Amino acid sequence: MKSYNGLFDRMIQTENIKDAFYSASVGKRGRNDVRRALGNIDEEVEKVKKMLINGTYRPQRKKTHIINASNAAHKTREIAKPRYCYDQVIHHCVVGQLAPIVTHGLYEFTCGSIEGKGPHYGKKYMRKWIKSYKGKKIYILKMDIHHFYQSINIGILKEKLETTIRDKRFLELVYKVISDEVSLGLYTSPWMANLYLKDFDHWVKQALHAENYMRYADDMVIIGRNKKELHRMRRAISKYLGERLDLELKGDWQVFRFEYSDKAGRKGGRFLDFMGFRFHQDKITLRKSILKKAARKARKIKRKVKTTWYDAVQMVSLLGWFWHTDTYGYYIRHIKPIISIKNLKKIISRHAKKEAKKHDRMDRSHRVAAN
């Protein structure tokens, strides 16, 4: 197994810390604390570097807020909300070094929080897998992990980190960041979660010989032709998670026959609800909660006197789901009559140009000051 060293020294290089300030500021650059930090970027970078080298960094107490989960009615989640200066910045510093370690050798169909492997990547391959059966009888095993992030055993996580990473100073910083729990909302958490399940994903594919297996965060789907075999896999997975990772499957796991049409054209079976999509035999639609969320957002924007850049970005992002599924008709009926996508894109473009000019001015002033 490949091991890594020298991570701490690379992380504290000036350009890497500066990149962390900018990457952590995305979507927050209108805030006063973020503007102040970016306005004095060189000074702030030196503060963080000194803090890390001297070992004086102490994570501030995390604020939390409650959000409504998009995948279930009346379900809420508590999300950690760390401060930009300097917790979020340092999380980005850590991930800058951790990301290549996690992605090296990662199972191909581990989706979510990995660049280029979001829900649309997963959708592409799930559609391909379903089509490959050419309408033949198939079954779906769908399951997820009970309270996944909160249930990650920090002791086991540390063992996994120490197996791969030899840099003690970097590990000490990582342990400060994760503290006693991998919290939802932290930039580091999805990376820790994928590292925690990295060996598990390969085990499902290689030891259980799962025909088609995909994981999105803590949601898992296996497609197979044999219903009994899927039940056997579920029992083996439950045992592995419990014995090796101190995790347990939620009790609402399902094994069901996927949608089909009989010789008379009658439909049976069930569609697959996964990653926000509904996979049918002959089409892909969106989960109703996403459709309703997009329609609500459109109505909210229409009521405003002025559409903000943030509103425009959120709306265009939501509509990206429509262009890649068979739900264009919903957009035509419920969203297009309310808002103009062309105008939203203009707002985003103007904001991007304004930000670029601002950063150019800041860089020029810093170069002048340095000389």
Coordinates of C-alpha atoms in Angstrom, one line a residue:
M1 CA 0.0 0.0 0.0
K2 CA 1.3 3.4 -0.9
S3 CA 2.2 5.7 2.0
Y4 CA 2.5 9.5 2.1
N5 CA 4.9 11.8 3.8
G6 CA 5.9 15.5 3.5
L7 CA 2.2 16.6 3.4
F8 CA 2.5 19.2 6.2
D9 CA 5.4 21.0 4.5
R10 CA 3.6 21.1 1.2
M11 CA 0.4 22.3 2.8
I12 CA 2.0 25.3 4.5
Q13 CA 3.5 26.7 1.3
T14 CA 2.2 30.2 0.7
E15 CA 0.4 29.5 -2.6
N16 CA -1.4 26.5 -1.1
I17 CA -2.7 28.5 1.8
K18 CA -3.7 31.3 -0.5
D19 CA -5.6 28.9 -2.7
A20 CA -7.4 27.6 0.4
F21 CA -8.5 31.2 1.3
Y22 CA -10.0 31.6 -2.2
S23 CA -11.6 28.1 -2.5
A24 CA -13.2 28.5 0.9
S25 CA -14.6 31.9 -0.1
V26 CA -16.6 30.6 -3.1
G27 CA -20.3 31.7 -2.6
K28 CA -19.3 33.8 0.4
R29 CA -17.5 36.8 -1.1
G30 CA -20.2 39.2 -0.3
R31 CA -19.7 38.7 3.4
N32 CA -17.8 41.3 5.4
D33 CA -15.4 38.8 7.1
V34 CA -14.6 37.2 3.8
R35 CA -14.0 40.5 2.1
R36 CA -11.8 41.7 4.9
A37 CA -9.7 38.5 4.7
L38 CA -9.3 38.6 0.9
G39 CA -8.5 42.3 1.1
N40 CA -5.5 41.5 3.3
I41 CA -4.7 38.1 1.8
D42 CA -0.9 38.1 2.2
E43 CA -1.2 39.1 5.9
E44 CA -3.9 36.5 6.5
V45 CA -1.9 33.8 4.8
E46 CA 1.1 34.5 7.1
K47 CA -1.2 34.3 10.1
V48 CA -2.4 30.9 9.1
K49 CA 1.1 29.7 8.2
K50 CA 2.4 30.8 11.6
M51 CA -0.6 29.2 13.4
L52 CA 0.0 25.9 11.7
I53 CA 3.8 25.8 12.1
N54 CA 3.6 26.7 15.8
G55 CA 0.8 24.3 16.4
T56 CA -1.4 27.0 18.0
Y57 CA -4.4 26.4 15.8
R58 CA -7.5 25.4 17.8
P59 CA -10.8 24.8 16.0
Q60 CA -13.5 27.2 17.2
R61 CA -16.7 25.8 18.6
K62 CA -18.9 24.9 15.6
K63 CA -22.2 26.6 15.0
T64 CA -24.9 24.4 13.7
H65 CA -28.2 24.9 11.9
I66 CA -31.0 22.6 10.9
I67 CA -31.9 22.0 7.3
N68 CA -34.8 20.0 5.7
A69 CA -33.4 17.0 3.9
S70 CA -34.4 16.8 0.2
N71 CA -34.8 13.1 0.1
A72 CA -37.6 12.6 2.6
A73 CA -40.6 14.5 3.9
H74 CA -40.4 15.9 7.4
K75 CA -36.8 14.9 7.8
T76 CA -34.2 17.3 9.1
R77 CA -30.4 17.3 9.5
E78 CA -28.1 19.2 11.8
I79 CA -25.3 20.8 9.7
A80 CA -22.1 22.2 11.2
K81 CA -21.3 25.7 10.1
P82 CA -17.6 26.5 10.8
R83 CA -16.2 30.1 10.6
Y84 CA -14.4 31.2 7.5
C85 CA -11.5 32.6 9.5
Y86 CA -9.9 30.3 10.0
D87 CA -11.6 26.9 10.4
Q88 CA -13.0 26.7 6.8
V89 CA -9.7 27.9 5.4
I90 CA -7.7 25.2 7.3
H91 CA -10.2 22.5 6.3
H92 CA -9.5 23.5 2.6
C93 CA -5.7 23.3 3.4
V94 CA -6.2 19.8 4.8
V95 CA -8.3 18.6 1.8
G96 CA -5.7 20.0 -0.6
Q97 CA -3.3 17.3 0.6
L98 CA -5.9 14.6 1.6
A99 CA -7.9 14.5 -1.7
P100 CA -5.2 12.8 -3.8
I101 CA -4.8 10.2 -1.1
V102 CA -8.5 9.4 -0.9
T103 CA -9.0 9.4 -4.7
H104 CA -6.0 7.1 -5.4
G105 CA -7.4 3.6 -5.9
L106 CA -11.0 4.7 -5.0
Y107 CA -13.7 2.4 -6.4
E108 CA -14.8 3.7 -9.8
F109 CA -18.5 4.1 -8.9
T110 CA -18.1 5.9 -5.5
C111 CA -20.0 9.0 -6.3
G112 CA -20.6 12.3 -4.5
S113 CA -18.1 14.9 -3.2
I114 CA -15.5 13.7 -5.8
E115 CA -14.7 16.0 -8.7
G116 CA -16.3 14.7 -11.9
K117 CA -18.2 12.0 -10.0
G118 CA -21.4 13.8 -8.8
P119 CA -25.0 12.6 -9.3
H120 CA -24.9 13.2 -13.1
Y121 CA -21.9 10.9 -13.4
G122 CA -23.7 8.2 -11.3
K123 CA -26.9 8.7 -13.4
K124 CA -25.0 8.1 -16.7
Y125 CA -23.7 4.7 -15.5
M126 CA -26.9 3.7 -13.7
R127 CA -28.8 4.3 -17.0
K128 CA -26.1 2.3 -18.9
W129 CA -26.4 -0.6 -16.5
I130 CA -30.2 -0.8 -16.6
K131 CA -30.1 -0.7 -20.4
S132 CA -27.5 -3.5 -20.5
Y133 CA -30.1 -6.0 -19.2
K134 CA -32.3 -5.3 -22.3
G135 CA -35.6 -5.6 -20.4
K136 CA -34.7 -8.9 -18.7
K137 CA -35.7 -9.6 -15.1
I138 CA -33.5 -7.8 -12.6
Y139 CA -33.7 -7.0 -8.9
I140 CA -32.4 -4.0 -6.9
L141 CA -30.9 -4.1 -3.4
K142 CA -31.1 -0.6 -2.0
M143 CA -29.8 0.3 1.4
D144 CA -28.1 3.0 3.4
I145 CA -26.2 3.4 6.6
H146 CA -27.9 4.4 9.8
H147 CA -26.7 7.9 11.0
F148 CA -23.5 7.4 8.9
Y149 CA -21.5 10.6 9.7
Q150 CA -22.2 10.6 13.4
S151 CA -21.5 6.8 13.6
I152 CA -18.0 6.9 12.1
N153 CA -15.7 5.4 14.7
I154 CA -12.9 8.0 15.2
G155 CA -10.5 5.3 16.4
I156 CA -11.0 3.2 13.3
L157 CA -10.8 6.3 11.1
K158 CA -7.4 7.2 12.7
E159 CA -6.1 3.7 12.1
K160 CA -7.0 4.1 8.4
L161 CA -5.3 7.5 8.2
E162 CA -2.2 6.2 10.0
T163 CA -2.0 3.2 7.7
T164 CA -1.5 5.5 4.7
I165 CA -0.1 8.8 6.1
R166 CA 3.3 8.9 7.8
D167 CA 3.5 12.6 8.3
K168 CA 2.8 13.1 12.1
R169 CA 2.4 16.8 12.0
F170 CA -0.2 16.5 9.3
L171 CA -2.0 13.8 11.2
E172 CA -2.1 15.9 14.3
L173 CA -3.8 18.7 12.4
V174 CA -6.3 16.3 10.9
Y175 CA -7.2 15.0 14.4
K176 CA -7.8 18.6 15.5
V177 CA -10.1 19.2 12.6
I178 CA -12.2 16.0 13.1
S179 CA -12.1 16.2 16.9
D180 CA -14.4 13.5 18.2
E181 CA -16.9 13.4 15.4
V182 CA -17.1 13.6 11.6
S183 CA -19.8 16.3 11.3
L184 CA -22.1 17.0 8.4
G185 CA -21.3 20.3 6.8
L186 CA -17.5 20.3 7.3
Y187 CA -15.5 20.4 4.0
T188 CA -13.3 17.6 5.3
S189 CA -16.2 15.2 6.3
P190 CA -17.1 13.7 2.8
W191 CA -13.4 13.0 2.3
M192 CA -13.1 11.3 5.6
A193 CA -16.3 9.3 4.9
N194 CA -15.0 8.1 1.5
L195 CA -11.7 7.1 3.1
Y196 CA -13.6 5.2 5.8
L197 CA -15.5 3.2 3.2
K198 CA -12.8 2.9 0.6
D199 CA -11.9 -0.7 1.4
F200 CA -15.5 -1.6 1.9
D201 CA -16.4 -0.6 -1.7
H202 CA -13.7 -2.8 -3.2
W203 CA -14.8 -5.7 -0.9
V204 CA -18.4 -5.4 -2.1
K205 CA -17.3 -5.6 -5.7
Q206 CA -14.5 -8.2 -5.4
A207 CA -15.5 -10.5 -2.5
L208 CA -19.2 -10.4 -3.0
H209 CA -18.9 -10.3 -6.8
A210 CA -21.7 -7.6 -7.0
E211 CA -22.7 -7.4 -10.6
N212 CA -23.3 -3.6 -10.6
Y213 CA -22.7 -1.7 -7.4
M214 CA -22.8 2.1 -6.8
R215 CA -22.4 4.1 -3.6
Y216 CA -23.5 7.8 -3.3
A217 CA -22.4 9.0 0.2
D218 CA -24.1 6.5 2.5
D219 CA -26.7 5.3 -0.1
M220 CA -25.9 2.0 -1.9
V221 CA -27.4 0.2 -4.8
I222 CA -26.6 -3.3 -6.2
I223 CA -28.3 -4.6 -9.3
G224 CA -28.5 -8.3 -9.9
R225 CA -30.4 -11.1 -11.6
N226 CA -30.9 -13.3 -8.5
K227 CA -33.1 -12.1 -5.7
K228 CA -31.7 -14.7 -3.2
E229 CA -28.2 -13.7 -4.0
L230 CA -29.0 -10.0 -3.2
H231 CA -30.4 -11.0 0.1
R232 CA -27.2 -13.0 0.8
M233 CA -25.1 -9.9 -0.1
R234 CA -27.2 -7.7 2.2
R235 CA -26.5 -10.0 5.2
A236 CA -22.8 -10.1 4.4
I237 CA -22.7 -6.3 4.1
S238 CA -24.5 -5.9 7.4
K239 CA -22.0 -8.2 9.1
Y240 CA -18.9 -6.4 7.5
L241 CA -20.1 -3.0 8.5
G242 CA -20.8 -4.1 12.0
E243 CA -17.6 -6.1 12.7
R244 CA -15.1 -4.0 10.8
L245 CA -16.5 -0.4 10.7
D246 CA -18.8 -0.2 13.7
L247 CA -21.7 0.8 11.5
E248 CA -25.1 -0.6 10.8
L249 CA -27.6 -0.6 7.9
K250 CA -30.8 1.2 8.4
G251 CA -33.8 -1.1 8.8
D252 CA -35.6 0.1 5.7
W253 CA -33.3 -1.7 3.2
Q254 CA -35.2 -3.1 0.2
V255 CA -34.8 -5.9 -2.4
F256 CA -37.4 -5.5 -5.2
R257 CA -37.9 -6.3 -8.8
F258 CA -37.1 -3.4 -11.1
E259 CA -39.8 -2.0 -13.5
Y260 CA -40.7 -4.3 -16.4
S261 CA -43.4 -4.8 -19.1
D262 CA -45.0 -8.2 -19.7
K263 CA -45.9 -9.6 -23.1
A264 CA -49.3 -7.9 -22.9
G265 CA -47.6 -4.5 -22.3
R266 CA -48.6 -4.3 -18.7
K267 CA -46.1 -2.8 -16.3
G268 CA -45.0 -4.2 -13.0
G269 CA -42.1 -3.8 -10.6
R270 CA -40.9 -0.5 -9.2
F271 CA -38.7 2.3 -10.3
L272 CA -35.4 3.1 -8.5
D273 CA -35.2 6.3 -6.5
F274 CA -31.5 7.1 -6.1
M275 CA -29.3 10.3 -6.0
G276 CA -32.3 12.5 -6.5
F277 CA -33.3 10.7 -9.7
R278 CA -36.1 8.2 -10.5
F279 CA -34.8 5.5 -12.8
H280 CA -37.6 3.9 -14.9
Q281 CA -37.4 1.2 -17.5
D282 CA -37.5 3.7 -20.4
K283 CA -36.8 7.2 -18.8
I284 CA -35.3 9.1 -15.9
T285 CA -37.2 11.7 -14.0
L286 CA -36.5 13.8 -10.9
R287 CA -37.6 13.2 -7.4
K288 CA -40.8 15.2 -6.6
S289 CA -39.1 17.1 -3.8
I290 CA -36.5 18.5 -6.4
L291 CA -39.3 19.5 -8.8
K292 CA -41.2 21.3 -6.1
K293 CA -38.1 23.0 -4.8
A294 CA -37.3 24.4 -8.2
A295 CA -40.8 25.6 -8.7
R296 CA -40.8 27.3 -5.2
K297 CA -37.5 29.0 -6.0
A298 CA -38.8 30.3 -9.3
R299 CA -41.8 31.8 -7.6
K300 CA -39.6 33.3 -4.8
I301 CA -37.4 35.0 -7.4
K302 CA -40.4 36.4 -9.3
R303 CA -41.7 38.1 -6.1
K304 CA -38.4 39.9 -5.5
V305 CA -37.8 43.4 -6.8
K306 CA -34.2 42.5 -7.6
T307 CA -32.7 39.1 -8.3
T308 CA -29.4 38.5 -6.5
W309 CA -26.4 36.7 -7.9
Y310 CA -26.9 34.0 -5.2
D311 CA -30.6 33.5 -6.3
A312 CA -29.5 33.2 -9.9
V313 CA -26.8 30.6 -9.2
Q314 CA -29.2 28.5 -7.1
M315 CA -31.9 28.6 -9.8
V316 CA -29.6 27.7 -12.7
S317 CA -28.0 24.9 -10.6
L318 CA -31.4 23.4 -9.9
L319 CA -32.4 23.7 -13.6
G320 CA -29.2 21.7 -14.5
W321 CA -31.1 18.7 -13.2
F322 CA -33.9 19.2 -15.7
W323 CA -31.6 19.3 -18.8
H324 CA -30.3 15.9 -18.0
T325 CA -33.5 14.1 -17.4
D326 CA -36.9 13.5 -18.9
T327 CA -38.6 16.3 -17.0
Y328 CA -38.3 19.1 -19.5
G329 CA -42.1 19.2 -19.7
Y330 CA -42.3 20.2 -16.0
Y331 CA -39.9 23.1 -16.7
I332 CA -42.0 24.3 -19.6
R333 CA -45.3 24.2 -17.6
H334 CA -44.1 25.4 -14.1
I335 CA -40.9 27.4 -14.4
K336 CA -40.4 28.9 -17.9
P337 CA -43.6 31.1 -17.6
I338 CA -42.3 32.6 -14.3
I339 CA -38.6 33.3 -14.9
S340 CA -36.1 33.9 -17.7
I341 CA -33.0 31.7 -17.7
K342 CA -31.3 34.1 -20.1
N343 CA -31.6 36.9 -17.5
L344 CA -30.4 34.7 -14.7
K345 CA -27.3 33.8 -16.7
K346 CA -26.6 37.5 -17.4
I347 CA -26.7 38.2 -13.7
I348 CA -24.2 35.4 -13.0
S349 CA -21.9 36.6 -15.9
R350 CA -21.9 40.2 -14.6
H351 CA -21.1 39.1 -11.1
A352 CA -18.2 36.8 -12.3
K353 CA -16.7 39.7 -14.3
K354 CA -17.0 42.0 -11.4
E355 CA -15.3 39.5 -9.1
A356 CA -12.5 38.9 -11.6
K357 CA -11.8 42.7 -11.8
K358 CA -11.8 43.0 -8.0
H359 CA -9.3 40.2 -7.6
D360 CA -7.1 41.6 -10.4
R361 CA -7.0 45.0 -8.5
M362 CA -6.2 43.2 -5.2
D363 CA -3.3 41.2 -6.9
R364 CA -1.9 44.4 -8.5
S365 CA -2.0 46.2 -5.2
H366 CA -0.3 43.3 -3.4
R367 CA 2.5 43.2 -6.1
V368 CA 3.1 46.9 -5.7
A369 CA 3.2 46.7 -1.9
A370 CA 5.7 43.8 -2.2
N371 CA 8.0 45.8 -4.4

